[in-house]
Short mmCIF file of C-alpha atoms in Angstrom, two decimals:
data_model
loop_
_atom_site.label_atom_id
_atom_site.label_comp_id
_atom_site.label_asym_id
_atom_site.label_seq_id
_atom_site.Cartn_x
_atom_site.Cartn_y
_atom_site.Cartn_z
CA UNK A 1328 0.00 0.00 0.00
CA UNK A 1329 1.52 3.16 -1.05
CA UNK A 1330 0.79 6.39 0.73
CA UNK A 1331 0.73 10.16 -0.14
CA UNK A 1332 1.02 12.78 2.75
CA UNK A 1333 -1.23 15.54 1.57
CA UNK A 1334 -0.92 18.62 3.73
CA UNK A 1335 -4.23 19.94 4.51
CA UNK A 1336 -3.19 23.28 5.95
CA UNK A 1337 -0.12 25.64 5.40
CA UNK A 1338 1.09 28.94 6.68
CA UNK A 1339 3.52 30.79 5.14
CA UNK A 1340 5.58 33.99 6.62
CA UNK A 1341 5.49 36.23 3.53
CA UNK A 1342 6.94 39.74 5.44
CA UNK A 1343 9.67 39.53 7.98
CA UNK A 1344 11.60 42.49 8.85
CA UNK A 1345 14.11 43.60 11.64
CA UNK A 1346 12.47 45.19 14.84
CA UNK A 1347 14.90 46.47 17.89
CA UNK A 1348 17.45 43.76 16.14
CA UNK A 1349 14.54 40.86 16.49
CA UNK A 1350 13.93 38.86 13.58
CA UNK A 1351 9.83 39.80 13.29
CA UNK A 1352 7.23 38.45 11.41
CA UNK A 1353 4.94 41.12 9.61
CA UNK A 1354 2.37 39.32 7.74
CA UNK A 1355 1.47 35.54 7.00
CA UNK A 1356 -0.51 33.43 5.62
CA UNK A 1357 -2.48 30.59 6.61
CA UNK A 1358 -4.20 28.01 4.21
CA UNK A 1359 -6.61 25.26 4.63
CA UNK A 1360 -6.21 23.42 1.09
CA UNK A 1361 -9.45 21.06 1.92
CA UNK A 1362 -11.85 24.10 2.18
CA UNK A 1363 -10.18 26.42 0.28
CA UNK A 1364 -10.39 28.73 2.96
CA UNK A 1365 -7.21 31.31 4.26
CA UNK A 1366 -6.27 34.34 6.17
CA UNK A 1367 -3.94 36.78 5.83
CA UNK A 1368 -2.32 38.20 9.07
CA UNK A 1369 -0.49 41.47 9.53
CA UNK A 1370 1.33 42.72 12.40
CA UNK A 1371 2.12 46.27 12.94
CA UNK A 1372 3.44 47.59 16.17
CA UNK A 1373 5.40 45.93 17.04
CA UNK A 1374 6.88 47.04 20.54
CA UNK A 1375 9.81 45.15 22.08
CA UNK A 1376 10.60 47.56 24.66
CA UNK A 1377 6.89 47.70 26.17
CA UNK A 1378 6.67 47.24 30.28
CA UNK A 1379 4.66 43.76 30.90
CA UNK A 1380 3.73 43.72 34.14
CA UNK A 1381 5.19 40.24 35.72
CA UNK A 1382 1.61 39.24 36.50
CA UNK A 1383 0.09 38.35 33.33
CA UNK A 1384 2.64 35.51 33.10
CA UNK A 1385 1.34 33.98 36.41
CA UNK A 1386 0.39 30.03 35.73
CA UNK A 1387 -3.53 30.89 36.82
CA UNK A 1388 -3.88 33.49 34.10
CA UNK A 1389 -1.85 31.24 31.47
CA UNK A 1390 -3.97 28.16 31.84
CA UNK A 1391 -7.21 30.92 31.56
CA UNK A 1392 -5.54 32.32 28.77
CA UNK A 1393 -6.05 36.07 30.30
#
């Protein structure tokens, strides 16, 4: 029996540029080759240098995703 992987989905990275010496992805896309469906996806903003407060990365509000 011979097999043939067929992906059903892709995304490809079609803008990358360098932010505050980061290697960034800009804009992707993502394909889903059964429905014919995709999305595009742009990021702009990008802000490296932003205060997080430590908080947000507690394991309560990662498992919520919060």
């Amino acid at each position: 029996m011979t097999r043939t992987a067929i992906w059903a989905r892709t995304v490809t990275i079609e803008g990358v540029e360098i932010i505050d010496g980061f290697i960034t992805t800009t804009q992707l896309l993502a394909e889903n080759h059964k429905t014919g469906h995709s999305s595009r996806i742009s990021f702009s903003g990008t802000d490296y240098e932003a205060d997080v407060p430590e908080s947000l990365f507690s394991q309560a509000r990662l498992r919520r995703g919060l």
